[in-house]
XYZ file of C-alpha atoms in Angstrom:
263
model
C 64.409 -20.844 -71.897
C 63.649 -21.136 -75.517
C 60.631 -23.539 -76.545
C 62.922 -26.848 -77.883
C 64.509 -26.655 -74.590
C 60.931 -26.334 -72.682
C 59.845 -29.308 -75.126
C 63.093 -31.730 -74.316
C 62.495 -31.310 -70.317
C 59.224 -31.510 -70.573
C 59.237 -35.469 -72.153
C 62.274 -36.023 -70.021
C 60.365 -35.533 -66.693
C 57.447 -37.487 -68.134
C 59.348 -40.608 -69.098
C 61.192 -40.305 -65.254
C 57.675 -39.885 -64.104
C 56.272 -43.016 -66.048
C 58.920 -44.856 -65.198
C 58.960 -44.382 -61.324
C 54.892 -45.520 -61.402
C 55.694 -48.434 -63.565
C 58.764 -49.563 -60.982
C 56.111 -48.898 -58.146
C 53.582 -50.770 -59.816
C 55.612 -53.627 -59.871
C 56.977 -53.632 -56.437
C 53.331 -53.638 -55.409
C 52.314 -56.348 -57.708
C 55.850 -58.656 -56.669
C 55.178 -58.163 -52.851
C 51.199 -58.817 -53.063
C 51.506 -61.011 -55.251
C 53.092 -64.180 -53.926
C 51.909 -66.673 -51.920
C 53.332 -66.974 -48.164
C 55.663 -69.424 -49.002
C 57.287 -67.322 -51.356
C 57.492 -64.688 -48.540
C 59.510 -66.998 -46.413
C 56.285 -67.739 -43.953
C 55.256 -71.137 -43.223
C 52.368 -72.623 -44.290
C 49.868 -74.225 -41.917
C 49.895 -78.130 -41.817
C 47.187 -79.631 -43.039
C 44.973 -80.768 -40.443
C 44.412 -84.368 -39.611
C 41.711 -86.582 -41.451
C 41.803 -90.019 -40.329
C 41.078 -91.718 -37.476
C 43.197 -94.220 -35.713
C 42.011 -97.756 -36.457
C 41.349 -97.997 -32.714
C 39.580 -94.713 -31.974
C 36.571 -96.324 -29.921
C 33.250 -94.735 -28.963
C 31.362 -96.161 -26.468
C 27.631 -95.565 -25.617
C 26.152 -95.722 -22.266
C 22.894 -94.935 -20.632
C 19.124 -95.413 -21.034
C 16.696 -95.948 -23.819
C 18.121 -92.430 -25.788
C 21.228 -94.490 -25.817
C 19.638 -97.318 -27.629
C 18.198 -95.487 -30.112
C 14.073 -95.995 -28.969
C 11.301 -93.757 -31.103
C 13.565 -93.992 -34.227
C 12.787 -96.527 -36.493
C 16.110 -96.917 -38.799
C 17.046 -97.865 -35.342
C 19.844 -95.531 -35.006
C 19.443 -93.175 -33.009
C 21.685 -89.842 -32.101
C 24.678 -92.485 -31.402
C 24.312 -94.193 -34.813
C 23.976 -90.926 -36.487
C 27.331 -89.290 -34.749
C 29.030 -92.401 -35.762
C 27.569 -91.643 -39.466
C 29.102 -88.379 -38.957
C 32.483 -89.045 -37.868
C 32.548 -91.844 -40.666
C 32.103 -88.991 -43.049
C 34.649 -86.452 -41.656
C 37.253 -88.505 -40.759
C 37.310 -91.613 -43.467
C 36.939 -93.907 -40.587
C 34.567 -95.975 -39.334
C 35.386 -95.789 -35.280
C 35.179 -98.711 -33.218
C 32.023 -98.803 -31.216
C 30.123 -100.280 -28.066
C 26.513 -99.678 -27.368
C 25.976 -100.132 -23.913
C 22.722 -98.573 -23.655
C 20.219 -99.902 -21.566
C 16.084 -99.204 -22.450
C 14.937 -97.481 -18.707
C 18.091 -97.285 -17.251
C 18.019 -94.964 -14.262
C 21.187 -93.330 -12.549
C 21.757 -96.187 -9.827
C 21.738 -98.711 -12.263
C 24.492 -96.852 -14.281
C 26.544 -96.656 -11.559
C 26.327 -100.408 -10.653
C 27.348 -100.923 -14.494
C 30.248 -98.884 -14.679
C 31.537 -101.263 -11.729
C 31.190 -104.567 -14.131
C 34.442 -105.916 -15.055
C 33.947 -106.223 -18.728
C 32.079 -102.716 -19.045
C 35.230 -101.028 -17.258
C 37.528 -102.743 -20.186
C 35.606 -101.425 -22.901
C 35.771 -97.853 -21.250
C 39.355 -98.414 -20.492
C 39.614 -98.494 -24.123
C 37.234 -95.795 -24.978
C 38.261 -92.505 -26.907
C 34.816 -90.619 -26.359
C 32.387 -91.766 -24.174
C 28.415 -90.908 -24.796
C 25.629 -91.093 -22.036
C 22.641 -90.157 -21.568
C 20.753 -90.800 -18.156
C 18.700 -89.021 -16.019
C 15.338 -88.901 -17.879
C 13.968 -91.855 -15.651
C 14.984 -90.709 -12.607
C 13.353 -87.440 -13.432
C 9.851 -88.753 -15.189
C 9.483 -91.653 -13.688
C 7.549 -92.853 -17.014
C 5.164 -89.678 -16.688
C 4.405 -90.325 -12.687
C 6.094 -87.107 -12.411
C 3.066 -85.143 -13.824
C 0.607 -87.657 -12.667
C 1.308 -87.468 -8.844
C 3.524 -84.403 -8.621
C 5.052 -83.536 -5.643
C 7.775 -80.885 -5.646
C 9.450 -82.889 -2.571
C 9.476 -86.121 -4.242
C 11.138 -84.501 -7.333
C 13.815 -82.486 -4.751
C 14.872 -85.903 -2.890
C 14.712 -87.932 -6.763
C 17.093 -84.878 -7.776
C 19.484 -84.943 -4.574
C 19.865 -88.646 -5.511
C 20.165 -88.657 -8.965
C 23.564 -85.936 -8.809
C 25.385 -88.320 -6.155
C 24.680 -91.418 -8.654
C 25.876 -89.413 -11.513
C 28.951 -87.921 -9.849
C 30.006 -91.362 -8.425
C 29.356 -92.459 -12.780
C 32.093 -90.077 -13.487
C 34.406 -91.350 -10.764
C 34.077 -94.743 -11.869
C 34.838 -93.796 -15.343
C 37.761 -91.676 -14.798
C 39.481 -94.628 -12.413
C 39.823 -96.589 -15.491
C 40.220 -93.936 -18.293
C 40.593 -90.132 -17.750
C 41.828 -89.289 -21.165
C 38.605 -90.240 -22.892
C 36.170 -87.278 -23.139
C 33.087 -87.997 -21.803
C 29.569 -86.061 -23.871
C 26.791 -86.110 -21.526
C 23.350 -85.088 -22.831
C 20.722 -83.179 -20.782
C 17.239 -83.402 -20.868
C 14.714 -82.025 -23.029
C 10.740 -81.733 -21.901
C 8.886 -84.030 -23.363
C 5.679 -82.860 -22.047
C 5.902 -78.452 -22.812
C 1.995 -79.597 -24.526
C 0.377 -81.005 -21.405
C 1.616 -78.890 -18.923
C -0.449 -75.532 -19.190
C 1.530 -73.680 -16.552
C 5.201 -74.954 -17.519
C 5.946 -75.958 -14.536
C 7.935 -79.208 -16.130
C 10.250 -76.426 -17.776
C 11.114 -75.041 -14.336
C 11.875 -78.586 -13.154
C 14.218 -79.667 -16.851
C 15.903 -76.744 -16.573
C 16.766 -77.142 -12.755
C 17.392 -80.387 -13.277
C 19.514 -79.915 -16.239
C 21.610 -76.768 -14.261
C 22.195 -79.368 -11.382
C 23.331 -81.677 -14.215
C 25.893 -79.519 -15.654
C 27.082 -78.064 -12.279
C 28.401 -82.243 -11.732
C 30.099 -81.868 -15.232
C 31.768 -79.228 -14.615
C 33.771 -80.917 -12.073
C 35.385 -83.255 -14.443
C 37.793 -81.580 -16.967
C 37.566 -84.631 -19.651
C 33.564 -84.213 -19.649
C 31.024 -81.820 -21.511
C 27.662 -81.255 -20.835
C 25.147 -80.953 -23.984
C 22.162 -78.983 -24.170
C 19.302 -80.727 -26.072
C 16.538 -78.465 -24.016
C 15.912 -75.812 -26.469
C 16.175 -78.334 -29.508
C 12.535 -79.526 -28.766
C 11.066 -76.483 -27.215
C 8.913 -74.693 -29.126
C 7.929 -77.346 -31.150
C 8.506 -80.349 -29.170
C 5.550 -82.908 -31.454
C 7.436 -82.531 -34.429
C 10.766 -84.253 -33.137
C 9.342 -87.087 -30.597
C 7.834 -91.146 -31.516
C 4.480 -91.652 -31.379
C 5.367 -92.682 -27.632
C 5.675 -88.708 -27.297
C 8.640 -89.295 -24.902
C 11.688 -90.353 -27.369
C 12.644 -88.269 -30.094
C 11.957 -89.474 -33.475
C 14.302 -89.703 -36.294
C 14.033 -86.008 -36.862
C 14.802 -85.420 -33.091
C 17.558 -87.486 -32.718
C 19.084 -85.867 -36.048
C 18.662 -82.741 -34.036
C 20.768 -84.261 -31.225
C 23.470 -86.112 -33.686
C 24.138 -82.238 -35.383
C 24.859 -80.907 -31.809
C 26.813 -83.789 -30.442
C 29.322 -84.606 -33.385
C 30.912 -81.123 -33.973
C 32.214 -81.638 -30.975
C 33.929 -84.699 -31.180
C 37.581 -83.492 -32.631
C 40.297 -86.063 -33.091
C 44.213 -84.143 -32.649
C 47.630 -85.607 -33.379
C 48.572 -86.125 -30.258
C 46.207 -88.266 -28.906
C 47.713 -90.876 -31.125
């Protein structure tokens, strides 16, 4: 083959050659390029922001309920409610039925009032705390302790709070029900953490009553405080303090997810 000839095929194959990377090129680029909808996929609807006008939270329980040690007055519930505000748009509805040194009997006797049962008739979440005065006893725990006294308080404590959840679910089993579990207010006075062996039991017997109910969840709040318990509680050092109930507000309102078809 002479050299014109050798010349001719040899920028013929090139131009073939450029011309097959510049229609793969764009093939790439057209296919990778586009968004899913111009693949024929569906975009994912946007989720939900707003609230209902009627979504309702109500707040039962002891003196955590109310909001005691913090002195904007909020506590965790006024700070969820803050939260939920500021995620959804919405202000929710909201009943604070807290009561300061509640124990677990008392709870039960008002879940059973008539005008308590139509607020949690119309409830959406429900948040209690209880169990912290049935437990310390306002510190008589440490200062006469007696492992039996603690065993029959205990025994007592998970029939009052599994009757609570009855009661509740008779009127309204679609609302979802956050219950909080204790933290130890006293890890600094108790040099052989013996109170941490009684939370924690406490808190497992707790959570094994919970689990029984498929519209309720059971909240740690134990290993918020626990290695350094002074910083987050009121100069009471048994309620948390603003900082502490912050703590419990950023664990409790994730939680809380409003979907379309509870409308």
């Amino acid at each position: 083959m002479n050299k014109p000839k050798v010349l001719v095929t040899t920028i013929v194959s090139a131009c073939v050659g450029l011309f097959f990377l510049f229609c793969l090129g764009w093939a790439i680029l057209d296919h990778y390029g586009k968004k899913t909808s111009d693949l024929g996929g569906k975009e994912a609807p946007p989720i939900n922001k707003d609230l209902p006008n009627d979504f309702t939270v109500v707040a039962l329980g002891d003196s955590l309920t109310r909001g005691t040690g913090d002195e904007s007055g909020k506590g965790y519930v006024g700070l969820v409610l803050e939260d939920l505000e500021s995620e959804y748009n919405h202000k929710p509805l909201f009943h604070n039925l807290g009561i300061n040194g509640q124990v677990s009997k008392e709870l039960v006797q008002q879940v059973e009032q008539t005008e308590v049962r139509r607020q949690i008739k119309a409830a959406d979440v429900i948040l209690l705390t209880i169990g912290g005065n049935d437990l310390f006893q306002k510190g008589q725990t440490l200062i006469d302790y007696d492992s039996q006294v603690i065993t029959e308080s205990q025994k007592e404590y998970v029939e009052n709070l599994d009757e609570i959840f009855k009661n509740i679910n008779q009127v309204n089993d679609k609302a979802t029900i956050f219950l909080l579990g204790l933290y130890n207010p006293f890890i600094g006075l108790d040099e052989d953490l013996d109170t941490n062996r009684i939370v924690r039991d406490w808190n497992n017997e707790t959570a094994e009553v919970v689990a029984d109910y498929k519209n309720a969840i059971f909240v740690p709040t134990f290993d918020l405080f626990q290695l350094s318990v002074k910083d987050y509680l009121y100069s009471d050092n048994f309620h948390p303090n603003k900082k502490g109930y912050r703590l419990i507000a950023d664990r409790v309102a994730p939680l809380i997810k409003w979907e379309d078809e509870k409308q």
